[in-house]
Every structure is written in structure tokens, then in C-alpha cells.
XYZ file of C-alpha atoms in Angstrom:
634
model
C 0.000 0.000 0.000
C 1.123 3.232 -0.511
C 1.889 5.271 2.314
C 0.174 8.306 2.689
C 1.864 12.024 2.350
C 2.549 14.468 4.541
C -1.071 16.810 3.833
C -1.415 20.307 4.894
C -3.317 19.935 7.947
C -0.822 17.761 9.635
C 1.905 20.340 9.421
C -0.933 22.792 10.118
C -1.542 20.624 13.288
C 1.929 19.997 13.763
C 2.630 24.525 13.982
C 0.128 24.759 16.603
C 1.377 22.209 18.845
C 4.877 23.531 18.693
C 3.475 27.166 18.786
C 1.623 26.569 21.457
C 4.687 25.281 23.513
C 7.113 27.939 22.291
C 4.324 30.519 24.117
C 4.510 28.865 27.181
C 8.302 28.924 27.308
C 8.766 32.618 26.117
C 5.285 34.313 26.916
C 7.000 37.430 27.403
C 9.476 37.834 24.320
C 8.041 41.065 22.695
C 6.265 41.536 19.446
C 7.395 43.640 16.596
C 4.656 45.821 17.562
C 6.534 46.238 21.123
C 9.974 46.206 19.291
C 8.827 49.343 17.374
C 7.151 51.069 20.050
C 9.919 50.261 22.181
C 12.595 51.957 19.624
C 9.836 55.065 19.352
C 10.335 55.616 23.207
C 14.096 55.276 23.130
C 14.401 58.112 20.833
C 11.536 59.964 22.817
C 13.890 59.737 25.931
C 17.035 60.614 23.473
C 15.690 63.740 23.183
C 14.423 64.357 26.803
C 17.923 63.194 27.933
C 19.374 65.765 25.303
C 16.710 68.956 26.635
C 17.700 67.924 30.258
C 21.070 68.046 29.805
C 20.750 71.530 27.771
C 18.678 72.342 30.857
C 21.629 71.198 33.308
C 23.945 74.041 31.973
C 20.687 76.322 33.925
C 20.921 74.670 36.819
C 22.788 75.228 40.066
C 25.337 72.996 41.428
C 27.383 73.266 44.607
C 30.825 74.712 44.342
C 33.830 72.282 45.774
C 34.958 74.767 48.302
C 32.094 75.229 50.928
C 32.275 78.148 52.995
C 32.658 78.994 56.621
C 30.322 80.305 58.874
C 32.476 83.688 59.363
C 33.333 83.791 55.489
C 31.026 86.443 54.524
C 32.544 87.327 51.298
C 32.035 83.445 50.053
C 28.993 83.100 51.572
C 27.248 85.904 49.235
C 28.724 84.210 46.247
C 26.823 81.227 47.258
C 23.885 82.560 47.591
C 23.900 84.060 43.692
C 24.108 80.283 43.138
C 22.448 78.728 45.681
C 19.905 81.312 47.516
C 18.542 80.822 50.636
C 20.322 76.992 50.293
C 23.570 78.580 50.775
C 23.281 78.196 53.959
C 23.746 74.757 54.037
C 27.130 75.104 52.943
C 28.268 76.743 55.344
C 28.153 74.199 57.910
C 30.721 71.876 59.287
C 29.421 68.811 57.447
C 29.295 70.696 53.977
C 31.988 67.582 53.150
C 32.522 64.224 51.566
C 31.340 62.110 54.905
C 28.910 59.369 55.360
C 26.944 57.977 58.290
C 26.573 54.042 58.308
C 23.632 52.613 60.185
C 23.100 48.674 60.371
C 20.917 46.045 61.985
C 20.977 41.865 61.763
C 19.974 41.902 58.073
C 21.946 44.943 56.401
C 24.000 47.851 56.399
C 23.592 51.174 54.663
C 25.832 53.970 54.177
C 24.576 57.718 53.654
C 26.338 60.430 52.694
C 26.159 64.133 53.749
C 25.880 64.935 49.637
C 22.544 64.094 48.352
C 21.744 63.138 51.866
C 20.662 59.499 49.977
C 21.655 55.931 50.558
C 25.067 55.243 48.615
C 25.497 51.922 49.789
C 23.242 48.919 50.788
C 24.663 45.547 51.411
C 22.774 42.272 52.703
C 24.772 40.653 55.451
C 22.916 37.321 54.770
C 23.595 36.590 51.398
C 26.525 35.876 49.084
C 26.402 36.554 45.785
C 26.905 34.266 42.564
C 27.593 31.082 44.412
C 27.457 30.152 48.305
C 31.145 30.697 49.016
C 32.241 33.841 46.783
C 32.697 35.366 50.051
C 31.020 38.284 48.413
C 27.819 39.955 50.413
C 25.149 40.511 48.058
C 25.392 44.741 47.630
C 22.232 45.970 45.989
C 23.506 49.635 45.970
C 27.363 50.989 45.397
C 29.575 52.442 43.289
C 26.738 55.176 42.549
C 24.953 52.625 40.922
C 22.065 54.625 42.259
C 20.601 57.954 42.759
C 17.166 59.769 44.641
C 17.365 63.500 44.033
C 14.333 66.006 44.618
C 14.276 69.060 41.985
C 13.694 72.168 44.381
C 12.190 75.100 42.129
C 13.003 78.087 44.408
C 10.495 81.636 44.798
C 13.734 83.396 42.973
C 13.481 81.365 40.128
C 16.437 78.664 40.883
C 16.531 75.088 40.151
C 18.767 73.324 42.303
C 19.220 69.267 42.631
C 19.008 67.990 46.523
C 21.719 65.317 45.520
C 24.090 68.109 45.146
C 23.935 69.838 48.158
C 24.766 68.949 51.621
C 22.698 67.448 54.548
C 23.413 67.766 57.992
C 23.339 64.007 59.737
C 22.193 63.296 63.265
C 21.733 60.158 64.417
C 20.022 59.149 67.578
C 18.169 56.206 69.012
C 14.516 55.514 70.156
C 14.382 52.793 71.826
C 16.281 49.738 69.924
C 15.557 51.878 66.847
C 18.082 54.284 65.092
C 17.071 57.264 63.663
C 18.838 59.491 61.534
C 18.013 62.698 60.249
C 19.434 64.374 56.999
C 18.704 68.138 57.211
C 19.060 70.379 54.239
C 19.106 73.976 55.757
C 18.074 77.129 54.586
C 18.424 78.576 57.638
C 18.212 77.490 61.724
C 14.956 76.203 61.471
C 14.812 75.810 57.789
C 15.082 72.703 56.274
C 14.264 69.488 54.011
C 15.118 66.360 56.012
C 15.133 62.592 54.488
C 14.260 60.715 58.096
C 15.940 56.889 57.991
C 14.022 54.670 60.844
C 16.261 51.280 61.028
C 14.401 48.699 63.612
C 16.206 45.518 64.681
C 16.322 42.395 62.521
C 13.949 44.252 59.689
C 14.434 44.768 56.414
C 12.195 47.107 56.551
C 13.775 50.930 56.659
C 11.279 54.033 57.620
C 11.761 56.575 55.321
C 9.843 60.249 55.795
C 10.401 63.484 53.371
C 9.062 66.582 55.023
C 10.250 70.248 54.998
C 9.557 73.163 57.738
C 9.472 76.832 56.860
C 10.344 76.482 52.916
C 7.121 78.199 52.318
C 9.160 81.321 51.466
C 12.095 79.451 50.274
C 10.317 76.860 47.619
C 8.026 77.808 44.936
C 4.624 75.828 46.402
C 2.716 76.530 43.154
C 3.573 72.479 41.818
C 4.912 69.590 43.297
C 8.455 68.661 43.803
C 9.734 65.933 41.482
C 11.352 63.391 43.173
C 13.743 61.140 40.833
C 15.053 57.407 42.282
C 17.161 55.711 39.359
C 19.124 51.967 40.136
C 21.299 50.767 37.959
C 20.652 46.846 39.264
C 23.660 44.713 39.623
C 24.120 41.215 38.804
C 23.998 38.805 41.654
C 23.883 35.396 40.253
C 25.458 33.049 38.048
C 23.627 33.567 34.961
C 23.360 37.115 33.912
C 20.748 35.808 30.926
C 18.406 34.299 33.582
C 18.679 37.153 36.126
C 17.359 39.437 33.796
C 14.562 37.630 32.360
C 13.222 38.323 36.105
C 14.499 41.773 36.911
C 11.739 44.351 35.956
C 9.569 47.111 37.750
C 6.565 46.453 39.453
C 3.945 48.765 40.923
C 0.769 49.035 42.789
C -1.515 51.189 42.346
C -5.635 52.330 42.022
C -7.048 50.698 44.874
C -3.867 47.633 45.462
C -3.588 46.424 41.808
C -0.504 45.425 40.700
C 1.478 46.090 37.456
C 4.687 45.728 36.030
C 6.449 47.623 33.420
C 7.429 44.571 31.461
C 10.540 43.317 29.558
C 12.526 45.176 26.512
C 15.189 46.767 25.326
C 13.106 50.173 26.652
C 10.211 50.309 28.121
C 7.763 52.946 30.029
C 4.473 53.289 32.040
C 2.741 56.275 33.199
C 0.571 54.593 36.287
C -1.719 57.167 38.578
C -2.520 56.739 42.131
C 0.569 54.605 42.852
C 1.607 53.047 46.173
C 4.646 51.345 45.846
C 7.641 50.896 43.208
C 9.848 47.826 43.087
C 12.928 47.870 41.242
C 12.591 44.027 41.111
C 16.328 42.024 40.564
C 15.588 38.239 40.474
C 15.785 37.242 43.970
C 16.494 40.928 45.355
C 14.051 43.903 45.566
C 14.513 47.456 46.632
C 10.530 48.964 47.317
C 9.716 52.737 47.671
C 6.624 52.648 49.504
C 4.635 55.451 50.823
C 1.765 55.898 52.527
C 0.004 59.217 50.896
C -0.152 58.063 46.873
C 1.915 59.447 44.508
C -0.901 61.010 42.120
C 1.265 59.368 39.042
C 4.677 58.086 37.814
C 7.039 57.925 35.473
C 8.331 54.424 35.013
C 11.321 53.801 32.315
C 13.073 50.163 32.747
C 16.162 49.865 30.160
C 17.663 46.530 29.449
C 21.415 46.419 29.696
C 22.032 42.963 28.851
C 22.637 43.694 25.028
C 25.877 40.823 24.881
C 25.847 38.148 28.068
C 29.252 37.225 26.944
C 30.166 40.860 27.452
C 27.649 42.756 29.568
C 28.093 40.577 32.727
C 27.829 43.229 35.302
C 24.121 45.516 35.362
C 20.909 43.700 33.987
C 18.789 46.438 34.139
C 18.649 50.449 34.721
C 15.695 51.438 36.761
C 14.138 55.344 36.906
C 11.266 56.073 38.719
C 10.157 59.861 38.843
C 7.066 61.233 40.847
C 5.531 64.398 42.427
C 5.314 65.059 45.755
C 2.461 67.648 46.581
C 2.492 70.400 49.166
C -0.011 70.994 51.743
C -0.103 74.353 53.492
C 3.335 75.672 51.418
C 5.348 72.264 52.985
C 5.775 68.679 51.795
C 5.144 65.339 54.465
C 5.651 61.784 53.380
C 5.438 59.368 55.272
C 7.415 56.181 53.326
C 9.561 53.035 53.856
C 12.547 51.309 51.780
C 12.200 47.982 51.174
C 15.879 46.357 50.782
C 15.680 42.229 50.862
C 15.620 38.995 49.364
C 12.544 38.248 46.408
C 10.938 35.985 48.502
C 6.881 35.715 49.105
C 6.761 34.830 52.414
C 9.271 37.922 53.467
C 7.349 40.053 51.740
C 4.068 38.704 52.507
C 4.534 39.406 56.314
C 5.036 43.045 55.907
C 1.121 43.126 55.040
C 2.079 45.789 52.174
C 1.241 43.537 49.372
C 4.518 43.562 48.605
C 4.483 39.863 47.240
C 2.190 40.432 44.471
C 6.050 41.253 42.807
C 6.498 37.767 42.414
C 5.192 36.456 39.043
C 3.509 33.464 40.212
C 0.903 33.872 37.343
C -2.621 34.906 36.541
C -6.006 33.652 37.320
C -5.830 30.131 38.076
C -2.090 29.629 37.583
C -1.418 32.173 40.194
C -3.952 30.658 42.394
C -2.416 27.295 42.164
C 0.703 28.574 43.242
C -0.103 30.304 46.081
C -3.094 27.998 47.183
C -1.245 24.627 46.947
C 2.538 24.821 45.552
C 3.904 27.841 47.989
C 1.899 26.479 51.095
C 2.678 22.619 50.612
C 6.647 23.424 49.205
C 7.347 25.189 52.304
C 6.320 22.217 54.621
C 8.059 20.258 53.187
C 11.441 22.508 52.816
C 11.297 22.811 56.226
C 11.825 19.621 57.707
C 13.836 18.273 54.636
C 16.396 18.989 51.971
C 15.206 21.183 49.176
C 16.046 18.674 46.688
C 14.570 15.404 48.090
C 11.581 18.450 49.150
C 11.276 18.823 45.496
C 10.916 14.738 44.696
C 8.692 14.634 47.681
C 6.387 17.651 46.565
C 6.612 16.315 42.640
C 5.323 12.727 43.716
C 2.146 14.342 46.065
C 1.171 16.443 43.354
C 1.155 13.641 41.052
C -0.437 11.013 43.228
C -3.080 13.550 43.609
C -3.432 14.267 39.630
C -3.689 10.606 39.405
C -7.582 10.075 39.014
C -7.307 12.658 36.280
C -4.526 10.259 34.181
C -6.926 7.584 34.749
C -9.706 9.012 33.638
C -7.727 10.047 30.143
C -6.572 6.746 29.950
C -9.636 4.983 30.508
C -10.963 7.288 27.751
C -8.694 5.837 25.597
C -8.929 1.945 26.171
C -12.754 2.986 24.978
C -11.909 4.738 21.807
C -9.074 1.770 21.266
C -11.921 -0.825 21.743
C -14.111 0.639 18.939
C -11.593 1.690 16.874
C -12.167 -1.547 14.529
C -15.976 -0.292 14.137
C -14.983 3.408 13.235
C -12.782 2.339 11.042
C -15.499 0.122 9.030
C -17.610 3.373 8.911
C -14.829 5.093 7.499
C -14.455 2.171 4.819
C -18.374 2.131 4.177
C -19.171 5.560 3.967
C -15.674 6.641 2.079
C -17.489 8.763 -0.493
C -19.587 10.374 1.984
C -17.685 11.885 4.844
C -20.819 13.840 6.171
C -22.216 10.505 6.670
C -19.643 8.749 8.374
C -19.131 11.488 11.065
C -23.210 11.611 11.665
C -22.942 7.541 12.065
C -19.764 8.224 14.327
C -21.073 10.084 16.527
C -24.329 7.617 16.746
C -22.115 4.839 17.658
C -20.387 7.032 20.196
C -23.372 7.921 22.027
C -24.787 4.181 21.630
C -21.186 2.643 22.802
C -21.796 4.946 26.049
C -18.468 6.654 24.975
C -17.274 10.667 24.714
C -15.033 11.216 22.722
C -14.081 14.417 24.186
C -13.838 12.669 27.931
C -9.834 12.110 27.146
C -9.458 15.941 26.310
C -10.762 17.303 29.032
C -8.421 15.342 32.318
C -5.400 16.641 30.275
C -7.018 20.187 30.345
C -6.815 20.254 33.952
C -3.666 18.852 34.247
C -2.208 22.208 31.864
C -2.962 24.693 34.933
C -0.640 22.768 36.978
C 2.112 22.082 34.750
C 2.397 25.626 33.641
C 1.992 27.420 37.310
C 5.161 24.939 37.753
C 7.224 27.026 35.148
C 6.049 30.770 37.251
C 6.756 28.739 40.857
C 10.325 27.427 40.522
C 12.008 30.427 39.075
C 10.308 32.187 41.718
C 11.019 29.932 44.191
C 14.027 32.030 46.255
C 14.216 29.251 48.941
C 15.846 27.229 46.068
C 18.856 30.295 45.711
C 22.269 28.632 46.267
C 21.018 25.047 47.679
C 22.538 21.919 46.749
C 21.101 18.524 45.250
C 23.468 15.800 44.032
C 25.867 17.581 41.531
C 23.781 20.539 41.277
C 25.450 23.253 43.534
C 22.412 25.910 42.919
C 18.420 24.555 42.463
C 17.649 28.243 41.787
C 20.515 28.077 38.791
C 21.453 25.751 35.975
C 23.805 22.008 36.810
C 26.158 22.956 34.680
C 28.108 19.653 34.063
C 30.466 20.612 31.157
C 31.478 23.596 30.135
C 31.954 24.322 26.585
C 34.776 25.952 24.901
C 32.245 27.896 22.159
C 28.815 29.271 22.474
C 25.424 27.167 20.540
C 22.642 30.201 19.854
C 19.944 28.862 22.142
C 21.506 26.495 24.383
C 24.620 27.763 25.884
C 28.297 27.397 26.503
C 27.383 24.507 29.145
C 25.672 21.638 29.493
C 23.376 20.712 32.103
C 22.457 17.511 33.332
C 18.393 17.784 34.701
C 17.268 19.293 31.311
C 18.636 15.610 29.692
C 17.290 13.356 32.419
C 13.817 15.052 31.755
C 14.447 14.920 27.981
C 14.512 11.290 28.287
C 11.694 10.441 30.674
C 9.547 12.854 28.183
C 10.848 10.718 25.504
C 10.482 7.060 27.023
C 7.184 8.608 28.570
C 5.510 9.698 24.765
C 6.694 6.594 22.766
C 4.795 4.324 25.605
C 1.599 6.802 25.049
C 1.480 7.390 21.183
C 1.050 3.933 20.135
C -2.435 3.809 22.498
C -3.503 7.443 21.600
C -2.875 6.631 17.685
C -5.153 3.682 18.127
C -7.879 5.479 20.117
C -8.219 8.671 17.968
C -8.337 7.191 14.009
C -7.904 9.810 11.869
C -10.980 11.876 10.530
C -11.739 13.170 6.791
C -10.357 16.681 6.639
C -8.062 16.505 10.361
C -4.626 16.545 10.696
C -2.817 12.568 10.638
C -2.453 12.758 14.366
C -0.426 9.105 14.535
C 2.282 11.463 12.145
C 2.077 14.379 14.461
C 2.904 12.036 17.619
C 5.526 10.394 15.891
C 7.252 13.846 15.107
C 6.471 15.269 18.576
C 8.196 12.009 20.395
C 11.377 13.584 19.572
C 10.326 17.454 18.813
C 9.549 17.248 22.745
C 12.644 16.194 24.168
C 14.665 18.160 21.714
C 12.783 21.598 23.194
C 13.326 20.015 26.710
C 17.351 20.214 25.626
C 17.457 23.173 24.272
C 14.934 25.761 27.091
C 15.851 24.293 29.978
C 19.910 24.134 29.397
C 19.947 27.330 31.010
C 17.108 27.337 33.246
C 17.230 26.473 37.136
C 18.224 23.368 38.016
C 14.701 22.731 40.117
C 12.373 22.849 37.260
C 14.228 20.716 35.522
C 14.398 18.000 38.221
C 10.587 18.770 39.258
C 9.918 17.486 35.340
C 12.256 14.710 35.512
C 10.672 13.411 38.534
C 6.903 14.469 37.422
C 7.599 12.546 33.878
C 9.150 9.711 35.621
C 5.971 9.356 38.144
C 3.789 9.682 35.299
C 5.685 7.080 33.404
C 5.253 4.702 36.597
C 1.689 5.823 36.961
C 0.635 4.908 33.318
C 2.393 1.534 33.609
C 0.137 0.338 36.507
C -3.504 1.568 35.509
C -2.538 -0.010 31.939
C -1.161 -2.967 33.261
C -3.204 -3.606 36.673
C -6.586 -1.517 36.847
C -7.466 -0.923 33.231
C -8.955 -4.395 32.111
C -9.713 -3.607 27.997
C -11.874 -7.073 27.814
C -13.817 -5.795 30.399
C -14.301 -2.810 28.864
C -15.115 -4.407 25.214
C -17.519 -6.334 27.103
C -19.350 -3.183 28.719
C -19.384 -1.272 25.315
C -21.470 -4.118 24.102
C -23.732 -4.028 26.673
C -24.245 -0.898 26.303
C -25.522 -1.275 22.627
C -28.203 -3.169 24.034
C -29.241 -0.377 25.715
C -31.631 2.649 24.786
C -29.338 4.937 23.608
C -28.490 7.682 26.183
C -29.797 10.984 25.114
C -26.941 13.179 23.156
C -25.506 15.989 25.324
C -26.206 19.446 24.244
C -22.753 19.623 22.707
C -23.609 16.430 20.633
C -27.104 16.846 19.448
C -25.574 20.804 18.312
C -22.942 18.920 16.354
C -25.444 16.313 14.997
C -27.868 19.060 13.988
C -25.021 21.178 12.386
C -23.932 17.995 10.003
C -27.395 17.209 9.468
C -27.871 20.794 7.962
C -24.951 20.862 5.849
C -26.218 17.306 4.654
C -29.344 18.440 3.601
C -27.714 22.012 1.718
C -25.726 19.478 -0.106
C -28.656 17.323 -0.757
C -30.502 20.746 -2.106
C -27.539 21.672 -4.039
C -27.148 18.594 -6.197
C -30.609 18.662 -6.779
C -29.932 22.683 -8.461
């Protein structure tokens, strides 16, 4: 016989399969639509970068050489530059200094210019690997800047990050407090307040002025400007910044991000919070009063991994902050700490909705079953056996659902040999043979669709999987067998040349679940070819199956080379389970003579009535039957 070719509608079938996939691997790789509008906005910020640096040349900055209080003579020239600010040079810590506060979880370093945190290290945590002996720094280096652009009565425009604050640091209680004064006079002043509590990483942070009512012009807001330059802080600079992005929350505690790209921008209202999100590291402006909007620009550095290994991202954030009676008060907290859900869950800010755990039902699965029943287990055990443990539960309880498909298909197997006689008896007729199908299906007892549906449900799971493992920070820099990092890829060789979508390395997970996929899809293809014949005008599903056994593993290879070692073991294990699973209900529970037997009772029977979906079906091919009966007739 001749063997049948390729047709149209299997490669048709074939696209949306792998399409389908490819989405759920790369759901956030932008469109051309994005690319353009992206490009649009670079050049819109060009040119604002090019006005505000015009504008710079108009602006007043602080001369080197402060004055003293007794220096008359220099003090006037400061105040043709500075105005009533001069003042503020003319005190003894108008100087490079710093003030360093710390507590069990971090330290930060201030300085007297700018009056703004220049450096913020995280005592707990080592970055890149376990023992780099390097503390995880999320600002130095003036990687980062907060400056507040003061629009004086005599027409000035001077930058707060030039100018000097006075420091004094006292404590309340276990709490230190230090305030950052930038004097106009006495009792004159715009003070940054830092609140640092024990253990927290948590840090109070208030913005108020008193008696710059003659001093500022009140007529608009302030603009306050916070830009991060985000550092790298794990192994793979690629995979870090697939995760690092800005999230907000805003209008009544929804949550937004500003999304990946080479440049992209929001303009939220209303907003309560900014995270400059890293991938398991956050810094969060919060405030309590709203900003009324925001600017939002998030600028991917990452052009070259082999070459741009040290910044993912650069993070700007600018917003207003109003006056109220001629002075500005808010009341806000910095947020400097690890990515992970339950830390931020505890501060009750909704802080956690940062983590991309997913929409609707993915998200809910995640934080409903995989966050709650993962961290019982991680706590009494290692995270790696945690992992096999968790993997195994969820499977045992997806179980019913696998037998359900299967069962499905032992039916469709069974009356295969009948649907294929149709086929053969009403060849020239195709309209025919599906309406005597689907008469046989409802007289067998038997849905066709029942085998769809159980692997519906089971998609919800599988894909909250990929949003929970990457997300999972309890994973960052713990060990399993030759992985030394779940949260990072098991690199097991290291190549001496780069592949375009795999790497310079090859890791050992990704292949273990290539092969249970594969071992796992040639043991189902041979029943799912023989439950589901092939229909007049469908795609040749026993050709698509036989091209996915190995398109699947291949995508397995080449995606998860450079994903986290975690997700790759959770699908080894989950493939493996199902692998055991199938083996037993086809081997031990699933009797197909019984079955057989059934079916033909069932014929006996009065024919069930259709469901709604059916009898719609039955009615649509019964209409087309009769326009081609009318037709012919013409």
C-alpha cells in the first residue's frame, strides 16, 4: 500500500502544537509591535535626555569649596548660586562624609551629599555562588541615585543630591534614627528621616520640609527622581534578567509591572509602591500618601551576556510630591531584601504580588497549593529530596485525572475496529460517516471528548510549575546531588564555544527530563494513535505524535539548558511518576476485555440521550447534509 503524504493539515496541526509550547516557554518575548514602540520611546527619551542636559547648563550645582560660617565674602557668592540653600554650605558637614547605620539583616551607608543611601549591602547573602565570600550589595559604586528638583520663589533650580545634609543620628528605643537636614536657615530645612528597627528589612523613610514656604516655589509639586542601575547577583546574567523588571501598585492595590525590553515605560496614577525588582532581590519605595502618578522607564542592559556581565537592568522612577499648606510630608519606607513571598508577605504591604507566580488560576495554584505545601516540606527536609517529595504528592493527587484520560482511551481503542469500518463504508460520503460516528459514540456509552478534558486540567498545573520554581528564592544557592544551585542551571560541562539557544554549558536535569519525556511519549502514542483514528479533513495525528516524540525532548534540551536546576528536576521526577503511573492503571486496573464487554452491553441499551454539545454537532452535520442534498438537486 502506498503510504500516505505528509497533507497540509498535519503540518498545520503539527505549527500549533509547537506554537503553542514555544508561548509557554517565552510568553514574554516582545512583538514587533513592542519592538517598534519600544525603539519610538528610546528616541523619545534621546531627546528628553538631550533637553535635560541643555537644561543642566541652567541649573545650580554646589561649588567644591564650601564656605565657613564667618566667610562672609564666600557666603554671598553662594547665595547668587544657591539662595537661601547657601546656607547649608556653610556648615561643618558641607563635606565628603557618610553615616553608616546597620541592623541583623543589612548595612547602609549615607552620605552628607545628596543626603541618599550610597550603599546597601545584605549581610545574609553571598552573591553568585554560596562561598564567593562576596555579600550581596544591591547599591554601590553610585549605581544609584534619589534626588528632589527644588524650584526656588527666585526662580532657581537646584538638585538635593548636590547639596549637603546635615546628619544626626540618635536612638529611640532599639531603633536608630537618623536625620538628613538640608538647611536654609536654623529652622529651615528638608530632612530625608531613615528609621532602622532591629532584625527588619524594613527601613522608615519620611520626606518633610519646615518653613520652605518662602524658600520653595509651592505653586507644583516637587519631582522626586530614584534611578538603580541593578547589579548582577547570580550566576547567569541571561536568567537574572529575564526576572528583573519594575513592578507597581496602584488604584485601589492592583498590581502592574512595566514589562521586559530593550526600553520600556508606564505612566501609572494613584501609585503606592515601586519595586525595582532584581531576580531574587528587591529594593521597594513605599509610601503611605499616593503618589498622584509616575514615570516608570526600565532599560535593558544585557545587550551581549558574553560581554555585559555586570548591570541587567537600569531602573528610573520619577514622581511628584504635593504640598499641603506651602510644605511637603511623606510618610514612606525602603524595602531592601531577598525576592521571597513569604518575606514580603509578612510586611502586610502587598509587597508579594512582585512575584510572578501567574494569573487567574495559575497564580492561584501557586499560592493555594505549591507555595503552602513546598514550604512544609522545605522545612523539615532537603530542598532537593523536598522537590521529589512535593513532585510525587502532586502527582499522586493528579492521578484520578490520568486515569480518567486513559480509561478514555482503552474505549476509543476498543471501537476503533468499528470506526474504522464506517470510514471504509461511507468513504465517499464523509458527512455521513461522522453523523454515524457520533451515533455509535453515544450508543457505545463513549465521549469522545472525555480524554481531552483530564489533560485540560492537568495544563494549569504544569504551567503554574514554570512561574513557581524560578520564583522559588528558597531554592537560591542550595545543593542537590551535583547541582550546587536549584535556583541556577547544573552545569556539568562547560563548553569551549557558544550554541545560539543552548549555551556554553551543558546541564544535566534538562537531559534526564528529555529522556523520561521521551520514554514517557513513545509508551503513550502507540495507544492514543489507536484510540483517535484519523478523521476526513483533520490533521494525521499518529504522524504528528511520531514527530512530537522527539520534537519534545529536543525543546526540553534546548529551554531548559539554562534554566534552574529545580524545574528541571521537578519534570524529571513528574515525567518519571507519570511514566510509573501509566504503567500500573494499563497494566493492573485498566482491564480492555472488560471494557469491550461493557461497550457491548451498552448497545443493548436505549441509547443515552446526546448531550447538548452532541445533538448541536449532529444538527449542524445534518444541515450541511441536507444544503448538499438541495444543491445537487440545483
Amino acid at each position: 500500500m502506498e503510504e500516505k503524504k505528509f497533507d497540509l493539515n498535519s503540518i498545520i496541526g503539527f505549527v500549533l502544537i509547537f506554537g503553542i509550547l514555544i508561548w509557554i516557554m517565552y510568553q514574554n518575548q516582545p512583538s514587533d509591535k513592542e519592538i517598534a514602540a519600544e525603539k519610538a520611546k528610546k528616541e523619545l527619551v534621546a531627546k528628553q535626555e538631550a533637553q535635560a542636559k541643555a537644561d543642566k547648563t541652567k541649573t545650580a550645582v554646589l561649588p567644591v569649596a564650601a564656605a565657613t560660617p564667618g566667610d562672609t565674602v564666600q557666603l554671598a557668592q553662594l547665595q547668587k548660586t544657591l539662595g537661601g540653600f547657601a546656607y547649608s554650605a556653610t556648615l561643618p558637614s558641607a563635606k565628603e562624609s557618610f553615616t553608616t547605620i546597620e541592623n541583623e539583616k543589612m548595612i547602609l551607608k549615607i552620605a552628607n551629599k545628596g543626603g541618599y543611601i550610597v550603599e546597601a549591602t545584605l549581610k545574609e547573602f553571598k552573591k553568585f555562588e554560596k562561598n564567593s565570600g562576596q555579600l550581596v550589595e544591591l547599591i554601590k559604586d553610585n549605581n544609584a541615585n534619589l534626588n528632589i528638583q527644588l524650584q526656588t520663589t527666585d526662580n532657581r533650580t537646584l538638585n538635593s543630591k548636590d547639596l549637603y545634609f546635615e546628619p544626626t543620628l540618635t536612638k529611640v528605643g532599639a531603633d536608630q534614627v537618623l536625620s538628613m537636614r538640608l538647611k536654609a536657615g536654623a529652622n529651615e530645612f528638608l530632612e530625608y528621616k531613615y528609621i532602622l528597627k532591629p532584625n527588619d528589612y524594613l527601613v522608615g523613610f519620611d520626606i518633610r520640609s519646615q518653613g520652605l514656604n518662602k524658600v520653595l516655589n509651592s505653586s507644583k509639586p516637587l519631582d522626586l527622581v530614584w534611578d538603580l542601575k541593578t547589579y548582577r547577583n547570580e550566576k547567569s546574567i541571561s536568567y537574572e534578567n529575564r526576572y528583573a523588571e519594575i513592578y507597581y501598585n496602584y488604584e485601589d492595590g492592583k498590581e502592574n509591572y512595566v514589562g521586559q525590553g530593550t526600553l520600556k515605560e508606564e505612566n501609572p496614577e494613584k501609585v503606592d509602591y515601586i519595586a525595582f525588582k532584581q531576580h531574587f532581590f528587591t529594593t521597594i519605595l513605599q509610601t503611605n500618601t499616593s503618589f498622584e502618578k509616575a514615570h516608570l522607564v526600565s532599560e535593558n542592559l544585557v545587550k551581549d551576556e558574553k560581554i555585559d556581565t555586570v548591570f541587567t537592568k537600569q531602573f528610573k522612577a520619577t514622581v511628584p510630591l504635593a504640598f499641603t499648606n506651602g510644605e511637603v510630608d511623606y510618610k514612606m519606607s525602603w524595602y531592601f531584601g531577598p525576592s521571597d513571598y513569604k518575606v514580603l508577605k509578612s510586611f502586610d504591604k502587598k509587597f508579594e504580588k512582585i512575584i510572578p507566580l501567574g494569573w487567574g488560576i495559575f497564580g492561584w495554584i501557586n499560592r493555594l497549593i505549591f507555595i503552602p505545601l513546598f514550604g512544609f516540606l522545605s522545612s523539615y527536609i532537603a530542598y532537593g529530596i523536598a522537590i521529589i517529595i512535593f513532585t510525587i504528592l502532586i502527582k499522586l493527587a493528579m492521578s484520578p485525572i490520568t486515569y480518567k484520560s486513559f480509561l478514555s482511551q482503552a474505549k476509543m481503542k476498543v471501537l476503533r475496529p468499528e470506526i474504522t469500518e464506517l470510514g471504509e463504508k461511507f468513504k465517499k460520503d464523509p458527512m455521513k460517516k461522522q453523523q454515524e460516528t457520533m451515533k455509535l459514540y453515544n450508543k457505545a456509552g463513549v465521549n469522545p471528548m472525555a480524554g481531552c478534558i483530564p489533560a485540560l486540567i492537568q495544563l494549569p498545573f504544569m504551567y503554574a510549575s514554570f512561574q513557581f520554581f524560578p520564583s522559588a528564592f528558597e531554592l537560591r544557592q542550595k545543593s542537590f546531588l551535583w547541582a550546587d544551585d536549584l535556583s541556577s542551571f547544573d552545569s556539568v560541562v562547560k563548553l569551549p564555544f557558544h550554541i545560539p539557544l543552548y549555551g556554553d554549558h551543558i546541564s544535566l536535569f534538562p537531559i534526564l527530563a528529555a529522556i523520561a519525556i521521551f520514554f514517557y511519549m513513545k509508551m503513550t502514542s502507540g495507544d492514543q494513535q489507536m484510540a483517535a483514528p484519523q478523521q476526513e479533513g483533520m490533521p494525521d495525528m499518529a504522524k504528528m505524535m511520531k514527530i512530537m516524540i522527539y520534537v519534545s525532548p529536543l525543546m526540553m534540551l534546548i529551554f531548559f539548558n539554562s534554566y534552574g536546576a529545580g524545574l528541571s528536576l521537578y519534570n524529571f521526577i513528574s515525567n518519571l511518576i507519570t511514566i510509573g503511573i501509566m504503567f500500573v492503571i494499563k497494566n493492573y486496573i485498566v482491564d480492555t476485555d472488560k471494557i469491550h464487554d461493557q461497550i457491548q452491553e451498552n448497545k443493548l441499551k436505549e441509547p443515552k440521550k446526546p448531550s447538548k454539545f452532541q445533538q448541536r454537532l449532529q444538527d449542524v452535520m445534518e444541515q450541511q447534509e441536507a444544503a448538499k442534498a438541495q444543491n445537487k438537486k440545483k
